[in-house]
Structures are given as C-alpha cells and as structure tokens.
PDB file of C-alpha atoms and ligand atoms in Angstrom:
ATOM      1  CA  MET S   1      -5.710  28.757  23.611  1.00 37.00           C
ATOM      2  CA  ILE S   2      -3.735  29.205  20.380  1.00 33.00           C
ATOM      3  CA  ALA S   3      -3.743  26.135  18.158  1.00 36.00           C
ATOM      4  CA  GLN S   4      -1.140  27.011  15.571  1.00 42.00           C
ATOM      5  CA  ASN S   5       2.145  25.272  15.258  1.00 49.00           C
ATOM      6  CA  ALA S   6       5.501  26.975  15.038  1.00 51.00           C
ATOM      7  CA  HIS S   7       7.993  24.760  13.263  1.00 62.00           C
ATOM      8  CA  TYR S   8      11.505  24.223  14.442  1.00 75.00           C
ATOM      9  CA  ASN S   9      13.403  27.437  13.754  1.00 75.00           C
ATOM     10  CA  GLU S  10      17.165  27.822  13.430  1.00 76.00           C
ATOM     11  CA  LYS S  11      17.706  28.283  17.143  1.00 73.00           C
ATOM     12  CA  MET S  12      15.760  25.129  18.021  1.00 74.00           C
ATOM     13  CA  ALA S  13      17.513  23.211  15.244  1.00 74.00           C
ATOM     14  CA  SER S  14      20.872  24.340  16.633  1.00 75.00           C
ATOM     15  CA  VAL S  15      20.169  22.824  20.088  1.00 74.00           C
ATOM     16  CA  TYR S  16      18.070  19.860  18.955  1.00 71.00           C
ATOM     17  CA  GLU S  17      20.952  17.413  19.174  1.00 70.00           C
ATOM     18  CA  GLN S  18      21.672  18.588  22.735  1.00 70.00           C
ATOM     19  CA  MET S  19      18.005  18.012  23.647  1.00 70.00           C
ATOM     20  CA  TYR S  20      18.128  14.489  22.214  1.00 67.00           C
ATOM     21  CA  PRO S  21      21.800  13.521  22.279  1.00 60.00           C
ATOM     22  CA  ILE S  22      23.143  10.562  20.335  1.00 58.00           C
ATOM     23  CA  GLY S  23      22.463   7.497  22.428  1.00 61.00           C
ATOM     24  CA  PHE S  24      19.132   8.878  23.676  1.00 70.00           C
ATOM     25  CA  ASP S  25      17.266   5.680  22.909  1.00 90.00           C
ATOM     26  CA  THR S  26      18.345   6.045  19.310  1.00 93.00           C
ATOM     27  CA  ASP S  27      20.304   2.800  19.066  1.00 94.00           C
ATOM     28  CA  ALA S  28      17.353   0.808  20.421  1.00 96.00           C
ATOM     29  CA  ALA S  29      14.967   2.545  17.993  1.00 97.00           C
ATOM     30  CA  VAL S  30      17.236   1.818  15.015  1.00 97.00           C
ATOM     31  CA  GLU S  31      17.554  -1.804  16.110  1.00 97.00           C
ATOM     32  CA  PHE S  32      13.769  -2.177  16.500  1.00 98.00           C
ATOM     33  CA  LEU S  33      13.007  -0.571  13.125  1.00 98.00           C
ATOM     34  CA  SER S  34      15.717  -2.538  11.304  1.00 98.00           C
ATOM     35  CA  GLY S  35      14.144  -5.769  12.530  1.00 98.00           C
ATOM     36  CA  LEU S  36      10.818  -4.999  10.847  1.00 98.00           C
ATOM     37  CA  VAL S  37      11.959  -5.014   7.227  1.00 97.00           C
ATOM     38  CA  GLU S  38      14.283  -6.759   4.792  1.00 97.00           C
ATOM     39  CA  PRO S  39      17.817  -5.327   4.453  1.00 97.00           C
ATOM     40  CA  ALA S  40      18.110  -2.393   2.004  1.00 97.00           C
ATOM     41  CA  SER S  41      14.345  -1.718   2.073  1.00 98.00           C
ATOM     42  CA  LYS S  42      12.873   1.711   1.346  1.00 98.00           C
ATOM     43  CA  VAL S  43      11.924   3.536   4.553  1.00 98.00           C
ATOM     44  CA  LEU S  44       9.892   6.734   4.883  1.00 98.00           C
ATOM     45  CA  GLU S  45      10.219   8.954   7.975  1.00 98.00           C
ATOM     46  CA  LEU S  46       7.621  11.675   8.515  1.00 98.00           C
ATOM     47  CA  GLY S  47       9.130  14.630  10.411  1.00 97.00           C
ATOM     48  CA  ILE S  48      12.644  13.363   9.688  1.00 98.00           C
ATOM     49  CA  GLY S  49      14.247  16.295  11.544  1.00 95.00           C
ATOM     50  CA  THR S  50      18.035  16.283  11.792  1.00 94.00           C
ATOM     51  CA  GLY S  51      18.216  12.600  10.872  1.00 96.00           C
ATOM     52  CA  ARG S  52      18.713  11.307  14.423  1.00 94.00           C
ATOM     53  CA  ILE S  53      17.144   7.987  13.351  1.00 96.00           C
ATOM     54  CA  ALA S  54      17.365   8.320   9.568  1.00 98.00           C
ATOM     55  CA  VAL S  55      21.132   8.693   9.254  1.00 97.00           C
ATOM     56  CA  PRO S  56      22.011   5.576  11.291  1.00 96.00           C
ATOM     57  CA  MET S  57      19.279   3.679   9.384  1.00 98.00           C
ATOM     58  CA  ALA S  58      20.818   4.803   6.078  1.00 98.00           C
ATOM     59  CA  GLU S  59      24.254   3.770   7.347  1.00 97.00           C
ATOM     60  CA  ARG S  60      22.813   0.275   7.815  1.00 97.00           C
ATOM     61  CA  GLY S  61      21.940   0.181   4.124  1.00 98.00           C
ATOM     62  CA  PHE S  62      18.243   1.158   4.183  1.00 98.00           C
ATOM     63  CA  GLN S  63      17.048   3.633   1.532  1.00 98.00           C
ATOM     64  CA  LEU S  64      15.896   6.527   3.659  1.00 98.00           C
ATOM     65  CA  HIS S  65      13.318   9.048   2.455  1.00 98.00           C
ATOM     66  CA  GLY S  66      11.909  11.785   4.611  1.00 98.00           C
ATOM     67  CA  VAL S  67       9.754  14.859   4.782  1.00 98.00           C
ATOM     68  CA  ASP S  68       9.973  17.765   7.210  1.00 97.00           C
ATOM     69  CA  ALA S  69       8.331  21.174   7.496  1.00 95.00           C
ATOM     70  CA  SER S  70      11.455  22.912   8.811  1.00 94.00           C
ATOM     71  CA  GLU S  71      14.216  24.117   6.503  1.00 95.00           C
ATOM     72  CA  ALA S  72      16.467  24.605   9.530  1.00 93.00           C
ATOM     73  CA  MET S  73      16.078  20.953  10.600  1.00 94.00           C
ATOM     74  CA  LEU S  74      16.684  19.751   7.020  1.00 96.00           C
ATOM     75  CA  ALA S  75      19.853  21.872   6.866  1.00 96.00           C
ATOM     76  CA  LYS S  76      21.130  20.105  10.010  1.00 94.00           C
ATOM     77  CA  LEU S  77      20.217  16.760   8.448  1.00 97.00           C
ATOM     78  CA  ALA S  78      22.264  17.618   5.341  1.00 97.00           C
ATOM     79  CA  GLU S  79      25.263  18.427   7.588  1.00 96.00           C
ATOM     80  CA  ARG S  80      24.935  15.160   9.486  1.00 95.00           C
ATOM     81  CA  ASP S  81      24.335  13.054   6.368  1.00 97.00           C
ATOM     82  CA  GLU S  82      27.874  13.518   5.045  1.00 95.00           C
ATOM     83  CA  LYS S  83      27.545  10.858   2.354  1.00 95.00           C
ATOM     84  CA  SER S  84      24.123  12.157   1.152  1.00 96.00           C
ATOM     85  CA  ARG S  85      22.474   8.808   1.698  1.00 97.00           C
ATOM     86  CA  VAL S  86      19.126  10.276   2.804  1.00 98.00           C
ATOM     87  CA  THR S  87      16.560  11.726   0.375  1.00 98.00           C
ATOM     88  CA  ALA S  88      14.683  14.463   2.228  1.00 97.00           C
ATOM     89  CA  GLN S  89      12.230  17.101   1.131  1.00 97.00           C
ATOM     90  CA  LEU S  90      10.390  20.051   2.606  1.00 97.00           C
ATOM     91  CA  GLY S  91       6.707  19.278   3.106  1.00 97.00           C
ATOM     92  CA  ASP S  92       3.773  18.956   5.457  1.00 97.00           C
ATOM     93  CA  PHE S  93       2.623  15.452   6.326  1.00 97.00           C
ATOM     94  CA  THR S  94      -0.751  16.747   7.544  1.00 97.00           C
ATOM     95  CA  ARG S  95      -1.723  17.944   4.046  1.00 96.00           C
ATOM     96  CA  PRO S  96      -3.895  15.499   2.110  1.00 97.00           C
ATOM     97  CA  GLY S  97      -2.242  13.809  -0.848  1.00 96.00           C
ATOM     98  CA  LEU S  98       1.387  13.714   0.325  1.00 97.00           C
ATOM     99  CA  ASP S  99       3.215  11.764  -2.394  1.00 96.00           C
ATOM    100  CA  MET S 100       6.636  10.375  -1.516  1.00 97.00           C
ATOM    101  CA  GLY S 101       6.577   7.694  -4.202  1.00 96.00           C
ATOM    102  CA  GLY S 102       4.634   5.092  -2.223  1.00 95.00           C
ATOM    103  CA  GLU S 103       5.253   1.359  -1.759  1.00 97.00           C
ATOM    104  CA  PHE S 104       7.283   1.805   1.434  1.00 98.00           C
ATOM    105  CA  PRO S 105       7.677  -1.400   3.477  1.00 98.00           C
ATOM    106  CA  LEU S 106       8.265   0.822   6.542  1.00 98.00           C
ATOM    107  CA  VAL S 107       6.893   4.263   7.468  1.00 98.00           C
ATOM    108  CA  THR S 108       7.896   5.861  10.776  1.00 98.00           C
ATOM    109  CA  LEU S 109       6.612   8.772  12.860  1.00 98.00           C
ATOM    110  CA  VAL S 110       8.571   8.924  16.104  1.00 98.00           C
ATOM    111  CA  LEU S 111       9.176  11.066  19.175  1.00 95.00           C
ATOM    112  CA  ASN S 112       5.605  12.393  19.573  1.00 95.00           C
ATOM    113  CA  THR S 113       5.724  13.990  16.134  1.00 97.00           C
ATOM    114  CA  PHE S 114       2.191  12.736  15.403  1.00 98.00           C
ATOM    115  CA  PHE S 115       0.893  15.269  17.923  1.00 97.00           C
ATOM    116  CA  VAL S 116       2.170  18.250  15.884  1.00 96.00           C
ATOM    117  CA  ALA S 117      -0.955  17.690  13.787  1.00 96.00           C
ATOM    118  CA  VAL S 118      -3.098  20.011  15.883  1.00 95.00           C
ATOM    119  CA  SER S 119      -6.583  18.832  15.019  1.00 94.00           C
ATOM    120  CA  ARG S 120      -8.288  15.497  14.663  1.00 94.00           C
ATOM    121  CA  GLU S 121      -8.678  16.186  10.922  1.00 96.00           C
ATOM    122  CA  ALA S 122      -4.951  16.910  10.546  1.00 97.00           C
ATOM    123  CA  GLN S 123      -4.138  13.689  12.418  1.00 98.00           C
ATOM    124  CA  LEU S 124      -6.495  11.758  10.173  1.00 98.00           C
ATOM    125  CA  ASN S 125      -4.910  13.334   7.068  1.00 98.00           C
ATOM    126  CA  CYS S 126      -1.504  12.279   8.350  1.00 98.00           C
ATOM    127  CA  LEU S 127      -2.638   8.677   8.895  1.00 98.00           C
ATOM    128  CA  ARG S 128      -4.301   8.579   5.458  1.00 98.00           C
ATOM    129  CA  ASN S 129      -1.003   9.738   3.940  1.00 98.00           C
ATOM    130  CA  VAL S 130       0.735   6.914   5.803  1.00 98.00           C
ATOM    131  CA  ARG S 131      -1.828   4.422   4.513  1.00 98.00           C
ATOM    132  CA  ASP S 132      -1.288   5.613   0.930  1.00 98.00           C
ATOM    133  CA  GLN S 133       2.520   5.501   1.134  1.00 98.00           C
ATOM    134  CA  LEU S 134       2.680   2.056   2.772  1.00 98.00           C
ATOM    135  CA  ALA S 135       3.372  -1.063   0.701  1.00 97.00           C
ATOM    136  CA  GLU S 136       1.101  -4.057   1.065  1.00 96.00           C
ATOM    137  CA  GLY S 137       2.325  -6.032   4.107  1.00 96.00           C
ATOM    138  CA  GLY S 138       4.349  -2.979   5.214  1.00 98.00           C
ATOM    139  CA  ARG S 139       4.584  -1.628   8.756  1.00 98.00           C
ATOM    140  CA  PHE S 140       3.901   1.826  10.199  1.00 98.00           C
ATOM    141  CA  VAL S 141       5.593   2.634  13.516  1.00 98.00           C
ATOM    142  CA  LEU S 142       4.377   5.466  15.712  1.00 98.00           C
ATOM    143  CA  GLU S 143       6.094   6.454  18.985  1.00 98.00           C
ATOM    144  CA  ALA S 144       4.259   8.797  21.346  1.00 97.00           C
ATOM    145  CA  PHE S 145       3.857   9.637  25.014  1.00 96.00           C
ATOM    146  CA  ASP S 146       0.815   8.561  26.990  1.00 97.00           C
ATOM    147  CA  PRO S 147      -0.987  11.852  27.730  1.00 97.00           C
ATOM    148  CA  SER S 148      -2.477  10.782  31.095  1.00 96.00           C
ATOM    149  CA  PRO S 149      -0.110  12.789  33.395  1.00 95.00           C
ATOM    150  CA  TYR S 150      -0.537  15.929  31.244  1.00 95.00           C
ATOM    151  CA  HIS S 151      -4.289  15.616  30.764  1.00 97.00           C
ATOM    152  CA  VAL S 152      -4.852  16.284  34.483  1.00 96.00           C
ATOM    153  CA  LEU S 153      -2.715  19.446  34.626  1.00 95.00           C
ATOM    154  CA  THR S 154      -4.826  22.424  35.646  1.00 93.00           C
ATOM    155  CA  LYS S 155      -1.997  24.926  36.133  1.00 94.00           C
ATOM    156  CA  PRO S 156       0.968  25.877  33.960  1.00 95.00           C
ATOM    157  CA  ASP S 157       3.938  23.611  34.553  1.00 94.00           C
ATOM    158  CA  PHE S 158       7.538  24.820  34.542  1.00 95.00           C
ATOM    159  CA  SER S 159      10.788  22.913  34.166  1.00 94.00           C
ATOM    160  CA  MET S 160      14.363  23.517  33.141  1.00 94.00           C
ATOM    161  CA  ARG S 161      16.750  21.336  31.187  1.00 90.00           C
ATOM    162  CA  PHE S 162      20.490  21.202  30.787  1.00 89.00           C
ATOM    163  CA  LEU S 163      21.704  21.736  27.217  1.00 88.00           C
ATOM    164  CA  GLY S 164      25.410  22.083  27.831  1.00 87.00           C
ATOM    165  CA  PRO S 165      27.894  23.728  30.214  1.00 90.00           C
ATOM    166  CA  ASP S 166      26.858  27.197  28.959  1.00 90.00           C
ATOM    167  CA  ALA S 167      23.199  26.715  28.055  1.00 90.00           C
ATOM    168  CA  VAL S 168      19.865  25.805  29.618  1.00 92.00           C
ATOM    169  CA  MET S 169      16.336  25.612  28.298  1.00 91.00           C
ATOM    170  CA  LEU S 170      13.340  26.890  30.254  1.00 94.00           C
ATOM    171  CA  ASP S 171      10.169  24.962  29.434  1.00 92.00           C
ATOM    172  CA  THR S 172       6.594  25.934  30.245  1.00 95.00           C
ATOM    173  CA  LEU S 173       3.606  23.749  29.582  1.00 95.00           C
ATOM    174  CA  MET S 174      -0.100  24.578  29.521  1.00 96.00           C
ATOM    175  CA  VAL S 175      -2.852  22.113  28.800  1.00 97.00           C
ATOM    176  CA  ASP S 176      -6.410  22.640  27.602  1.00 97.00           C
ATOM    177  CA  ARG S 177      -7.920  19.242  28.203  1.00 95.00           C
ATOM    178  CA  SER S 178     -11.235  20.172  26.608  1.00 96.00           C
ATOM    179  CA  GLN S 179      -9.376  20.279  23.271  1.00 95.00           C
ATOM    180  CA  GLN S 180      -6.504  17.906  24.158  1.00 96.00           C
ATOM    181  CA  ILE S 181      -4.167  20.750  23.295  1.00 96.00           C
ATOM    182  CA  MET S 182      -0.820  21.321  24.919  1.00 95.00           C
ATOM    183  CA  VAL S 183       1.166  24.527  24.449  1.00 95.00           C
ATOM    184  CA  ALA S 184       4.844  24.308  25.307  1.00 91.00           C
ATOM    185  CA  THR S 185       7.310  27.166  25.223  1.00 92.00           C
ATOM    186  CA  HIS S 186      11.036  26.625  25.084  1.00 91.00           C
ATOM    187  CA  THR S 187      13.349  29.502  25.990  1.00 92.00           C
ATOM    188  CA  ILE S 188      17.035  29.045  25.327  1.00 90.00           C
ATOM    189  CA  LEU S 189      19.470  30.834  27.622  1.00 92.00           C
ATOM    190  CA  ASP S 190      22.970  30.555  26.200  1.00 90.00           C
ATOM    191  CA  GLY S 191      24.559  33.943  26.843  1.00 90.00           C
ATOM    192  CA  GLY S 192      22.949  35.548  23.765  1.00 90.00           C
ATOM    193  CA  ALA S 193      19.523  37.193  23.614  1.00 90.00           C
ATOM    194  CA  PRO S 194      16.950  34.725  25.037  1.00 89.00           C
ATOM    195  CA  GLU S 195      14.768  33.242  22.319  1.00 86.00           C
ATOM    196  CA  THR S 196      11.386  31.611  22.893  1.00 90.00           C
ATOM    197  CA  THR S 197       9.715  29.096  20.603  1.00 88.00           C
ATOM    198  CA  GLN S 198       6.156  27.916  21.043  1.00 91.00           C
ATOM    199  CA  HIS S 199       5.024  24.425  20.118  1.00 89.00           C
ATOM    200  CA  VAL S 200       1.438  23.287  20.062  1.00 94.00           C
ATOM    201  CA  LEU S 201       0.580  19.615  20.321  1.00 95.00           C
ATOM    202  CA  ARG S 202      -2.793  17.934  20.003  1.00 97.00           C
ATOM    203  CA  TYR S 203      -2.254  14.886  22.160  1.00 97.00           C
ATOM    204  CA  ALA S 204      -4.260  11.704  21.781  1.00 98.00           C
ATOM    205  CA  PHE S 205      -4.570   8.594  23.911  1.00 98.00           C
ATOM    206  CA  PRO S 206      -3.353   5.292  22.456  1.00 98.00           C
ATOM    207  CA  LEU S 207      -6.852   3.896  21.886  1.00 98.00           C
ATOM    208  CA  GLU S 208      -7.908   7.112  20.151  1.00 97.00           C
ATOM    209  CA  ILE S 209      -4.896   6.829  17.843  1.00 98.00           C
ATOM    210  CA  ASP S 210      -5.966   3.255  17.060  1.00 98.00           C
ATOM    211  CA  LEU S 211      -9.445   4.487  16.189  1.00 98.00           C
ATOM    212  CA  LEU S 212      -8.102   7.254  13.933  1.00 98.00           C
ATOM    213  CA  ALA S 213      -5.776   4.695  12.356  1.00 98.00           C
ATOM    214  CA  GLU S 214      -8.750   2.431  11.686  1.00 98.00           C
ATOM    215  CA  LEU S 215     -10.622   5.321  10.050  1.00 98.00           C
ATOM    216  CA  ALA S 216      -7.565   5.832   7.843  1.00 98.00           C
ATOM    217  CA  GLY S 217      -7.422   2.155   6.853  1.00 98.00           C
ATOM    218  CA  LEU S 218      -4.733   0.946   9.261  1.00 98.00           C
ATOM    219  CA  ARG S 219      -4.846  -1.775  11.892  1.00 98.00           C
ATOM    220  CA  LEU S 220      -2.800  -2.169  15.111  1.00 98.00           C
ATOM    221  CA  VAL S 221      -0.420  -5.146  15.013  1.00 98.00           C
ATOM    222  CA  GLU S 222       1.539  -4.704  18.257  1.00 98.00           C
ATOM    223  CA  ARG S 223       2.170  -2.150  20.982  1.00 98.00           C
ATOM    224  CA  TRP S 224       5.192  -1.881  23.254  1.00 98.00           C
ATOM    225  CA  ALA S 225       6.182   0.494  26.037  1.00 97.00           C
ATOM    226  CA  GLY S 226       9.524   1.237  24.370  1.00 97.00           C
ATOM    227  CA  TRP S 227      12.025   0.327  21.690  1.00 97.00           C
ATOM    228  CA  ARG S 228      13.340  -2.614  23.724  1.00 97.00           C
ATOM    229  CA  LYS S 229       9.912  -4.260  23.487  1.00 98.00           C
ATOM    230  CA  GLU S 230       9.038  -3.629  27.127  1.00 97.00           C
ATOM    231  CA  PRO S 231       5.426  -4.741  27.764  1.00 98.00           C
ATOM    232  CA  PHE S 232       2.875  -1.932  27.428  1.00 98.00           C
ATOM    233  CA  THR S 233       0.806  -1.556  30.631  1.00 97.00           C
ATOM    234  CA  ALA S 234      -1.598   0.922  32.265  1.00 95.00           C
ATOM    235  CA  THR S 235       1.369   2.840  33.701  1.00 95.00           C
ATOM    236  CA  SER S 236       3.620   2.965  30.639  1.00 97.00           C
ATOM    237  CA  PRO S 237       4.656   6.582  30.001  1.00 95.00           C
ATOM    238  CA  ARG S 238       4.827   6.068  26.233  1.00 96.00           C
ATOM    239  CA  HIS S 239       4.165   3.561  23.505  1.00 98.00           C
ATOM    240  CA  VAL S 240       5.728   2.247  20.334  1.00 98.00           C
ATOM    241  CA  SER S 241       2.830   1.088  18.182  1.00 98.00           C
ATOM    242  CA  VAL S 242       3.074  -0.907  14.976  1.00 98.00           C
ATOM    243  CA  TYR S 243       0.283  -0.791  12.370  1.00 98.00           C
ATOM    244  CA  GLU S 244      -0.344  -2.407   9.008  1.00 98.00           C
ATOM    245  CA  ARG S 245      -2.721  -1.687   6.155  1.00 98.00           C
ATOM    246  CA  ALA S 246      -6.199  -3.037   6.814  1.00 96.00           C
ATOM    247  CA  GLU S 247      -7.163  -4.547   3.461  1.00 79.00           C
TER     248      GLU S 247
HETATM  249  C1  SAM I   1      10.273  16.024  17.612  1.00 55.95           C
HETATM  250  S1  SAM I   1      11.022  16.368  16.067  1.00 55.95           S
HETATM  251  C2  SAM I   1      11.449  14.701  15.574  1.00 55.95           C
HETATM  252  C3  SAM I   1      12.585  14.660  14.589  1.00 55.95           C
HETATM  253  C4  SAM I   1      13.112  13.261  14.271  1.00 55.95           C
HETATM  254  N1  SAM I   1      12.048  12.404  13.760  1.00 55.95           N
HETATM  255  C5  SAM I   1      13.733  12.607  15.490  1.00 55.95           C
HETATM  256  O1  SAM I   1      13.255  11.566  15.900  1.00 55.95           O
HETATM  257  O2  SAM I   1      14.697  13.158  16.030  1.00 55.95           O
HETATM  258  C6  SAM I   1       9.614  16.737  15.051  1.00 55.95           C
HETATM  259  C7  SAM I   1       9.970  17.097  13.618  1.00 55.95           C
HETATM  260  O3  SAM I   1       8.756  17.167  12.879  1.00 55.95           O
HETATM  261  C8  SAM I   1       8.802  18.305  12.012  1.00 55.95           C
HETATM  262  N2  SAM I   1       7.417  18.711  11.714  1.00 55.95           N
HETATM  263  C9  SAM I   1       6.544  19.356  12.521  1.00 55.95           C
HETATM  264  N3  SAM I   1       5.365  19.503  11.916  1.00 55.95           N
HETATM  265  C10 SAM I   1       5.485  18.944  10.679  1.00 55.95           C
HETATM  266  C11 SAM I   1       4.591  18.781   9.567  1.00 55.95           C
HETATM  267  N4  SAM I   1       3.318  19.204   9.635  1.00 55.95           N
HETATM  268  N5  SAM I   1       5.052  18.167   8.446  1.00 55.95           N
HETATM  269  C12 SAM I   1       6.342  17.728   8.380  1.00 55.95           C
HETATM  270  N6  SAM I   1       7.223  17.850   9.412  1.00 55.95           N
HETATM  271  C13 SAM I   1       6.805  18.446  10.542  1.00 55.95           C
HETATM  272  C14 SAM I   1       9.605  19.325  12.796  1.00 55.95           C
HETATM  273  O4  SAM I   1      10.151  20.319  11.945  1.00 55.95           O
HETATM  274  C15 SAM I   1      10.664  18.435  13.456  1.00 55.95           C
HETATM  275  O5  SAM I   1      11.798  18.308  12.654  1.00 55.95           O
END
C-alpha cells in the first residue's frame, strides 16, 4: 500500500467548507479551546487549513498563528480572514525543528490531522515540535477518531457524501492494519471533469498517542469524547485529548 500523502489541492480546498460546514462542531470546539487559556493568548494551530477554527478564535481576540502544507488551503484562509488577524505560513509540522516562535500557551491539532503524519517517526517529530513550541504550563489539544471500526475493515469501503445541490463526493477507504495505514480517495462530481484526490493516514489508538506523546515529553491531562466534554468511554468514536509538557 502507498504511504505517501497528497496535500489538499485546489479542488479539495474549494469544497472543504462544504465538507465541514460552519456549525459543524466548530462553535463547541472554539468554546472549549477558548476556555483553556487567558484572553488574547498566543495560539498555534498545526494544519490550520482554511481557518475553520482559527478565524473564529482570532475574532475572539486570540493571537492566531498557524502552519499548513497546502498553498490552496492557505489561500482560502486568507479569503476568509478578511481582517488579516491570523498569521499563517507554509510548512510541514512533521519535519524536525519546526520553529513558530515558541512559548505558545495553546497548541492545537484537530480533525484527525495528526494522522497525516504517515509513520510513527513522523508522528513523533510532530509531537516533539509541539513540545518545543509549547509554553511552560501550556496545553496541547489533539482531536482524532478512534480507529477501532476501521482497523477491522478487510475489504474496501465505499460511501458518498452530499456537498451541495449540484455536487457529491465519492469516498473509498482501504485499510492495511498491519501498518495502521488508511488510504482514502475522494472523487468530486460537480458537473466538471471528475477529480480524485488520495489521502493517506497513519491512524493510532488513543493509548498509543499517549505513549508517543510521553516519548516526546508530553503528558495527558484530560480526555473527552467531544468538544462538549462528553465522557470518553470504550465506545466513543473520537477523542479530544489535552496534554501538557512533562517537566
Ligand atoms: C483535515 S484538514 C484540517 C484543517 C483545519 N485544522 C480544520 O480543522 O478545519 C488537515 C489540514 O492539514 C494540512 N496538512 C496535511 N499535512 C500537513 C503537514 N505535514 N504539515 C502541515 N500541514 C499539513 C492540510 O493541508 C489540511 O489543511
């Protein structure tokens, strides 16, 4: 199975907001994150994308900084961030030595974006970058799905999603559980030539993420099943995990 990641291209960036429309859990996420730090604090978002979370955070007065590997997503962010409140740069958070200025009281990595790091080493690099950019006493928030239902897939899975009155997305999913690799393809049908993007994720179970975090010098503080602080249980489909620097 191929283990290379394709970043969000222009086509994906153009439908991203239809995939995750405003209101898709965003308000609850912004509320949760805002409660973790003092007003006007510096916040760093890894994989900032189109600013779904970052722009409303900046509108609340936080100083938003972000990094993303996709120029197309950053272009959408610039359009959405009309008052240029967000400082964003092109970069790869899986490369060792990411320097965003450091001393951030809050670092975030949401919506399964951790899994775009397609090897254990890349995931560890990412967490070490977080550790180095976090201020003492700061919080790191990671949101990801629980891989259990995908880990047992032995055949390709197919689904379709509504993007708008004139557009749908066809999604296929294949899993190689020996490597914890998931390959998803997204084909957009919108009346133009169909375009397919492939995304590779290296999923990890919550306790494995905790272990990697520990290796990177981070320690779990709390874990919830969602942004509304629902209790995390054996059947929770995802988790919102909060870490701090382990001194
Ligand atoms: C699922 S989207 C999440 C975007 C945004 N955080 C949100 O919540 O809507 C993942 C984002 O991570 C970016 N990304 C993927 N791999 C990356 C990497 N290695 N370094 C930086 N950004 C990356 C993608 O370009 C995309 O914008």
